[in-house]
Coordinates of C-alpha atoms in Angstrom, one line a residue:
X1275 CA 0.0 0.0 0.0
X1276 CA 1.5 3.4 -1.0
X1277 CA 1.9 6.0 1.7
X1278 CA 1.4 9.6 0.5
X1279 CA 3.9 12.2 1.6
X1280 CA 2.9 14.8 4.1
X1281 CA 3.1 18.5 3.2
X1282 CA 6.0 18.8 5.6
X1283 CA 8.0 16.0 4.1
X1284 CA 7.4 17.4 0.6
X1285 CA 8.7 20.8 1.8
X1286 CA 11.7 19.1 3.4
X1287 CA 12.4 17.3 0.0
X1288 CA 12.2 20.7 -1.8
X1289 CA 14.6 22.3 0.7
X1290 CA 17.3 19.6 0.2
X1291 CA 16.8 19.5 -3.6
X1292 CA 20.1 19.9 -5.4
X1293 CA 19.4 21.8 -8.7
X1294 CA 22.8 20.8 -10.1
X1295 CA 22.1 17.1 -9.8
X1296 CA 21.6 15.3 -13.2
X1297 CA 17.9 15.1 -13.8
X1298 CA 16.3 11.6 -13.9
X1299 CA 14.6 12.4 -17.2
X1300 CA 15.6 13.3 -20.7
X1301 CA 14.6 16.0 -23.1
X1302 CA 12.6 13.4 -25.0
X1303 CA 10.5 12.7 -21.9
X1304 CA 9.6 16.4 -21.6
X1305 CA 8.8 16.6 -25.3
X1306 CA 6.6 13.5 -25.1
X1307 CA 4.5 15.0 -22.3
X1308 CA 3.6 18.1 -24.4
X1309 CA 0.5 17.8 -26.5
X1310 CA 1.1 17.6 -30.2
X1311 CA -1.0 20.6 -31.1
X1312 CA 1.3 22.8 -29.0
X1313 CA 4.0 22.5 -31.7
X1314 CA 1.7 23.7 -34.4
X1315 CA 2.4 27.2 -35.7
X1316 CA -0.5 29.2 -37.2
X1317 CA 0.9 32.1 -39.3
X1318 CA -2.5 33.8 -39.4
X1319 CA -2.7 33.7 -35.6
X1320 CA 0.8 35.0 -35.3
X1321 CA 0.1 37.8 -37.8
X1322 CA -3.0 38.6 -35.7
X1323 CA -0.8 39.4 -32.8
X1324 CA 1.3 41.6 -34.9
X1325 CA -1.7 43.5 -36.1
X1326 CA -3.0 43.8 -32.6
X1327 CA 0.3 45.3 -31.4
X1328 CA 0.6 47.7 -34.3
X1329 CA -2.9 48.9 -33.8
X1330 CA -2.2 49.6 -30.1
X1331 CA 1.1 51.4 -31.0
X1332 CA -0.6 53.5 -33.6
X1333 CA -3.5 54.4 -31.3
X1334 CA -1.1 55.5 -28.6
X1335 CA 0.8 57.7 -31.0
X1336 CA -2.5 59.3 -32.2
X1337 CA -3.6 59.9 -28.6
X1338 CA -0.3 61.4 -27.6
X1339 CA -0.2 63.8 -30.6
X1340 CA -3.8 64.8 -30.0
X1341 CA -3.3 65.6 -26.4
X1342 CA 0.4 66.6 -26.6
X1343 CA -0.2 69.8 -24.6
X1344 CA -1.5 67.8 -21.6
X1345 CA 1.6 67.1 -19.5
X1346 CA 0.1 64.1 -17.7
X1347 CA -0.4 62.3 -21.0
X1348 CA 3.3 61.9 -21.7
X1349 CA 4.3 59.7 -18.7
X1350 CA 1.4 57.4 -19.4
X1351 CA 2.3 57.3 -23.1
X1352 CA 5.9 56.5 -22.4
X1353 CA 5.3 53.6 -20.2
X1354 CA 2.5 52.2 -22.4
X1355 CA 4.4 52.6 -25.7
X1356 CA 7.7 51.4 -24.3
X1357 CA 5.9 48.2 -23.1
X1358 CA 4.4 47.8 -26.6
X1359 CA 7.9 48.2 -28.2
X1360 CA 8.9 45.3 -25.9
X1361 CA 5.8 43.3 -27.1
X1362 CA 6.8 43.6 -30.8
X1363 CA 10.4 42.7 -29.9
X1364 CA 9.0 39.4 -28.5
X1365 CA 7.1 38.8 -31.8
X1366 CA 10.3 39.5 -33.8
X1367 CA 12.1 37.1 -31.4
X1368 CA 9.6 34.4 -32.3
X1369 CA 10.3 35.1 -36.0
X1370 CA 14.0 34.5 -35.2
X1371 CA 13.2 31.1 -33.6
X1372 CA 10.9 30.1 -36.4
X1373 CA 8.1 29.7 -33.9
X1374 CA 6.2 32.5 -35.7
X1375 CA 5.5 30.3 -38.7
X1376 CA 6.9 27.4 -40.8
X1377 CA 7.5 29.9 -43.7
X1378 CA 11.1 31.2 -43.5
X1379 CA 10.6 34.1 -45.8
X1380 CA 7.6 35.3 -43.7
X1381 CA 9.6 35.0 -40.5
X1382 CA 12.4 37.0 -42.0
X1383 CA 10.2 39.8 -43.5
X1384 CA 8.1 40.2 -40.3
X1385 CA 11.2 39.9 -38.1
X1386 CA 13.1 42.6 -40.0
X1387 CA 10.1 45.0 -39.9
X1388 CA 9.4 44.5 -36.2
X1389 CA 13.0 44.5 -35.0
X1390 CA 14.3 47.3 -37.3
X1391 CA 11.4 49.5 -36.1
X1392 CA 12.9 49.3 -32.6
X1393 CA 16.6 49.5 -33.7
X1394 CA 17.4 45.8 -33.3
X1395 CA 19.5 44.2 -36.1
X1396 CA 17.3 41.2 -36.8
X1397 CA 19.7 38.6 -38.1
X1398 CA 22.6 39.7 -35.9
X1399 CA 20.5 39.3 -32.8
X1400 CA 18.7 36.2 -34.1
X1401 CA 22.1 34.4 -34.6
X1402 CA 23.6 35.4 -31.2
X1403 CA 20.3 34.5 -29.5
X1404 CA 20.4 31.1 -31.2
X1405 CA 23.9 30.7 -29.7
X1406 CA 22.4 31.6 -26.3
X1407 CA 19.7 28.9 -26.5
X1408 CA 22.2 26.2 -27.8
X1409 CA 24.6 26.9 -24.9
X1410 CA 22.3 28.1 -22.1
X1411 CA 23.8 27.7 -18.7
X1412 CA 27.4 27.3 -20.0
X1413 CA 29.9 29.6 -18.3
X1414 CA 32.0 30.3 -21.4
X1415 CA 29.8 29.5 -24.3
X1416 CA 26.5 31.1 -23.3
X1417 CA 25.7 34.5 -24.9
X1418 CA 23.1 36.4 -22.9
X1419 CA 24.0 37.8 -19.4
X1420 CA 26.8 35.2 -19.3
X1421 CA 28.6 35.2 -15.9
X1422 CA 32.0 36.7 -15.7
X1423 CA 34.8 34.5 -14.4
X1424 CA 36.8 35.8 -11.5
X1425 CA 39.8 36.5 -13.7
X1426 CA 37.7 38.6 -16.1
X1427 CA 35.9 40.3 -13.3
X1428 CA 39.1 41.5 -11.6
X1429 CA 40.3 43.0 -14.9
X1430 CA 37.2 45.2 -15.3
X1431 CA 37.7 48.9 -14.9
X1432 CA 35.6 50.9 -12.4
X1433 CA 33.2 52.4 -15.0
X1434 CA 32.4 49.0 -16.4
X1435 CA 31.8 47.5 -13.0
X1436 CA 29.5 50.5 -12.3
X1437 CA 27.6 50.0 -15.5
X1438 CA 27.1 46.3 -14.9
X1439 CA 26.5 46.1 -11.2
X1440 CA 25.0 49.5 -10.1
X1441 CA 21.2 49.5 -10.3
X1442 CA 19.5 50.9 -12.5
X1443 CA 22.4 51.2 -15.0
X1444 CA 22.4 47.5 -16.1
X1445 CA 18.8 48.1 -17.3
X1446 CA 20.3 50.2 -20.1
X1447 CA 22.9 47.6 -21.2
X1448 CA 21.2 46.2 -24.3
X1449 CA 22.3 48.8 -26.9
X1450 CA 25.9 48.5 -25.7
X1451 CA 25.6 44.7 -25.9
X1452 CA 24.5 45.0 -29.5
X1453 CA 27.6 47.1 -30.3
X1454 CA 30.3 45.3 -28.4
X1455 CA 28.8 42.3 -26.6
X1456 CA 29.5 41.5 -22.9
X1457 CA 32.8 41.9 -21.0
X1458 CA 35.2 39.1 -21.9
X1459 CA 33.7 38.7 -25.4
X1460 CA 34.4 40.6 -28.6
X1461 CA 32.4 41.4 -31.7
X1462 CA 29.4 43.4 -32.8
X1463 CA 25.9 42.4 -34.0
X1464 CA 26.3 44.9 -36.8
X1465 CA 29.7 43.6 -38.1
X1466 CA 29.4 40.7 -40.6
X1467 CA 33.0 39.7 -39.8
X1468 CA 32.4 39.4 -36.1
X1469 CA 33.4 36.1 -34.6
X1470 CA 29.8 35.5 -33.6
X1471 CA 29.0 34.7 -37.2
X1472 CA 30.0 32.1 -39.7
X1473 CA 31.3 33.2 -43.1
X1474 CA 28.0 32.0 -44.8
X1475 CA 26.0 34.2 -42.4
X1476 CA 27.7 37.5 -43.4
X1477 CA 25.1 38.3 -46.0
X1478 CA 22.4 38.1 -43.4
X1479 CA 24.2 40.5 -41.1
X1480 CA 24.7 43.0 -44.0
X1481 CA 21.0 42.9 -44.7
X1482 CA 20.0 43.5 -41.1
X1483 CA 22.5 46.3 -40.6
X1484 CA 21.2 48.0 -43.7
X1485 CA 17.6 47.7 -42.4
X1486 CA 18.8 49.2 -39.1
X1487 CA 20.5 52.0 -40.8
X1488 CA 17.4 52.7 -42.9
X1489 CA 15.4 53.0 -39.7
X1490 CA 17.9 55.5 -38.3
X1491 CA 17.6 57.5 -41.5
X1492 CA 13.8 57.5 -41.2
X1493 CA 14.1 58.8 -37.6
X1494 CA 16.5 61.5 -38.7
X1495 CA 14.1 62.5 -41.4
X1496 CA 11.1 62.5 -39.0
X1497 CA 13.0 64.8 -36.7
X1498 CA 13.2 67.4 -39.5
X1499 CA 9.4 67.0 -40.2
X1500 CA 7.9 67.0 -36.6
X1501 CA 10.9 68.4 -34.7
X1502 CA 13.4 66.7 -32.5
X1503 CA 11.5 67.4 -29.3
X1504 CA 8.3 65.7 -30.5
X1505 CA 10.3 62.8 -31.9
X1506 CA 12.2 62.4 -28.6
X1507 CA 8.8 62.2 -26.8
X1508 CA 7.1 59.9 -29.3
X1509 CA 10.0 57.5 -29.9
X1510 CA 13.2 57.9 -27.9
X1511 CA 11.7 57.8 -24.4
X1512 CA 9.6 54.7 -25.3
X1513 CA 12.7 53.1 -26.8
X1514 CA 14.5 53.6 -23.5
X1515 CA 11.5 52.0 -21.6
X1516 CA 11.6 49.1 -24.1
X1517 CA 15.4 48.6 -23.4
X1518 CA 14.6 48.6 -19.6
X1519 CA 11.9 46.0 -20.1
X1520 CA 14.3 43.8 -22.2
X1521 CA 17.1 43.9 -19.7
X1522 CA 14.8 43.4 -16.8
X1523 CA 13.1 40.4 -18.2
X1524 CA 16.0 38.7 -19.8
X1525 CA 18.2 39.1 -16.7
X1526 CA 15.5 37.6 -14.5
X1527 CA 15.1 34.6 -16.8
X1528 CA 18.5 33.4 -15.6
X1529 CA 19.2 35.2 -12.4
X1530 CA 17.7 36.3 -9.1
X1531 CA 16.0 33.1 -7.9
X1532 CA 15.7 32.7 -4.2
X1533 CA 18.0 29.7 -4.4
X1534 CA 21.3 30.2 -6.3
X1535 CA 21.3 28.2 -9.5
X1536 CA 24.3 26.4 -11.0
X1537 CA 26.3 27.3 -14.1
X1538 CA 28.2 24.5 -15.9
X1539 CA 31.4 23.8 -17.8
X1540 CA 33.0 20.8 -19.5
X1541 CA 31.4 17.3 -19.1
X1542 CA 28.9 18.6 -16.5
X1543 CA 27.1 20.8 -19.0
X1544 CA 24.3 19.4 -21.2
X1545 CA 21.6 21.1 -23.1
X1546 CA 19.0 19.8 -20.6
X1547 CA 20.9 20.7 -17.4
X1548 CA 21.6 24.2 -18.8
X1549 CA 18.0 24.8 -19.8
X1550 CA 16.8 23.7 -16.4
X1551 CA 18.5 26.7 -14.8
X1552 CA 16.1 29.0 -16.6
X1553 CA 13.4 30.6 -14.4
X1554 CA 9.7 31.3 -15.1
X1555 CA 8.3 34.6 -13.9
X1556 CA 4.8 36.0 -13.5
X1557 CA 4.4 39.6 -14.8
X1558 CA 0.8 40.2 -13.7
X1559 CA -1.2 42.2 -16.3
X1560 CA 1.8 42.3 -18.6
X1561 CA 1.9 38.5 -19.2
X1562 CA -0.6 38.7 -22.1
X1563 CA 0.7 42.0 -23.4
X1564 CA 4.3 40.7 -23.9
X1565 CA 3.1 37.4 -25.2
X1566 CA 3.8 35.2 -22.1
X1567 CA 7.6 35.5 -22.5
X1568 CA 7.9 35.0 -18.7
X1569 CA 6.9 31.4 -19.4
X1570 CA 10.5 30.7 -20.2
X1571 CA 11.7 27.2 -19.1
X1572 CA 9.8 25.3 -21.8
X1573 CA 10.6 28.1 -24.3
X1574 CA 14.3 27.6 -23.6
X1575 CA 14.2 23.9 -24.1
X1576 CA 11.8 24.0 -27.1
X1577 CA 12.0 27.4 -28.8
X1578 CA 10.0 26.1 -31.7
X1579 CA 6.8 26.2 -29.6
X1580 CA 4.7 29.3 -30.4
X1581 CA 4.2 31.7 -27.5
X1582 CA 0.5 31.1 -27.5
X1583 CA 1.0 27.5 -26.5
X1584 CA 3.7 28.0 -23.9
X1585 CA 1.4 28.0 -20.9
X1586 CA -0.3 24.8 -21.9
X1587 CA 3.0 23.2 -22.8
X1588 CA 4.5 24.2 -19.4
X1589 CA 1.5 22.8 -17.5
X1590 CA 1.9 19.5 -19.4
X1591 CA 5.7 19.4 -18.7
X1592 CA 5.5 20.1 -15.0
X1593 CA 4.9 16.5 -13.8
X1594 CA 8.1 15.4 -15.7
X1595 CA 10.2 18.4 -14.5
X1596 CA 9.3 17.9 -10.8
X1597 CA 11.5 20.0 -8.5
X1598 CA 13.5 21.2 -11.5
X1599 CA 10.6 23.4 -12.3
X1600 CA 10.5 26.5 -10.0
X1601 CA 6.9 27.7 -9.8
X1602 CA 6.9 31.5 -10.2
X1603 CA 5.8 33.6 -7.4
X1604 CA 2.3 34.9 -8.1
X1605 CA 2.3 38.6 -9.1
X1606 CA -0.2 41.3 -8.4
X1607 CA -1.3 43.4 -11.3
X1608 CA 2.1 45.1 -11.4
X1609 CA 5.1 42.8 -10.9
X1610 CA 6.8 44.9 -8.3
X1611 CA 7.9 41.8 -6.3
X1612 CA 10.5 41.2 -9.0
X1613 CA 12.3 44.4 -8.4
X1614 CA 13.7 42.9 -5.2
X1615 CA 14.9 39.8 -7.1
X1616 CA 16.6 42.0 -9.7
X1617 CA 18.3 44.4 -7.2
X1618 CA 19.5 41.6 -4.9
X1619 CA 21.0 39.5 -7.7
X1620 CA 22.8 42.4 -9.4
X1621 CA 24.3 43.4 -6.0
X1622 CA 25.4 39.9 -5.1
X1623 CA 26.0 37.9 -8.3
X1624 CA 29.3 39.3 -9.5
X1625 CA 31.5 36.4 -10.8
X1626 CA 32.0 32.7 -10.8
X1627 CA 35.1 30.7 -10.1
X1628 CA 37.8 30.3 -12.9
X1629 CA 37.7 26.6 -12.3
X1630 CA 35.2 23.8 -11.6
X1631 CA 32.6 22.3 -13.8
X1632 CA 29.7 23.2 -11.6
X1633 CA 29.9 26.8 -10.2
X1634 CA 27.7 29.3 -8.5
X1635 CA 27.8 33.1 -8.5
X1636 CA 30.1 34.7 -5.8
X1637 CA 30.0 38.2 -4.3
X1638 CA 32.6 40.9 -4.3
X1639 CA 31.7 42.4 -1.0
X1640 CA 33.7 45.5 -1.8
X1641 CA 31.1 46.3 -4.5
X1642 CA 28.5 46.2 -1.7
X1643 CA 30.5 48.7 0.3
X1644 CA 31.6 46.2 2.9
X1645 CA 35.1 46.2 4.3
X1646 CA 37.1 43.0 3.9
X1647 CA 39.2 42.1 6.9

């Protein structure tokens, strides 16, 4: 006769759970648990989300212009429009993964339009983001918010440490990352000869850089038509809000959990173990607006799944994942609870050891203003 575990024993099991232990299941086991229809991409449904977001963005511009003399309108517009810029970034991101549709040309066209509109080089970022997914959780080979080794960290100059570890400055890191990547890595998302890209990908990078340049030219032209002040209010401030959203969300996908999560090297790393260090987050009223990008664990393991199936796929995968899935803390309408996770992690998670195949973030207490005896 089976004896069910008491709530206290289950809590004890969770407390002693080692997130770095090799999981007792395989990627194929998770895949098998996800319903077949969750893998189906509907291009019309995907385009419907694009149309929805463009209509909202256009309406916000119209309202802001109509009431441009009302000072209270602008802060509301900036937050709303910056959030919508972030929403169309997510749809462009889906194009890059091929989860938007099974039609490569459609993905490329829509991806270029959406990403260029918010000054993101579509192919440059698509390829580096692919590298991130293929190497998630790997200390050296990961690409997004990759941890610094102690050796690299100690070589950082004071301004770089300030930009990376002093809130809120890291929330504006994305444009710098596009131009010069992270500390310890070299290359640019705009340079076809960057070591991020294979020789046969250089044509893609040239195309995306040209699209990005065209968007900059359009913005310069608009500034001569409507004036730089109005352009600053209508586009530049929302763009900065979008950048903050992007850095906020992408950082919290891989950092700031209540329990420190492992990073891997060498034989200890695998696609599955790296993907299981990803964290789901609840963003309250923004979940639907930004296309459930906070439902991130299953997305990281299976980026081919369309965003509108991620919640169902995650619910189906949970019984297989067990303790390796970290249930996100329920958010109120506004996810203010995540600010603490962000601030705490940026203040404490500075570098990882130069050696060891399973490592955890360590803290430079001098950065926290504490004296080392």
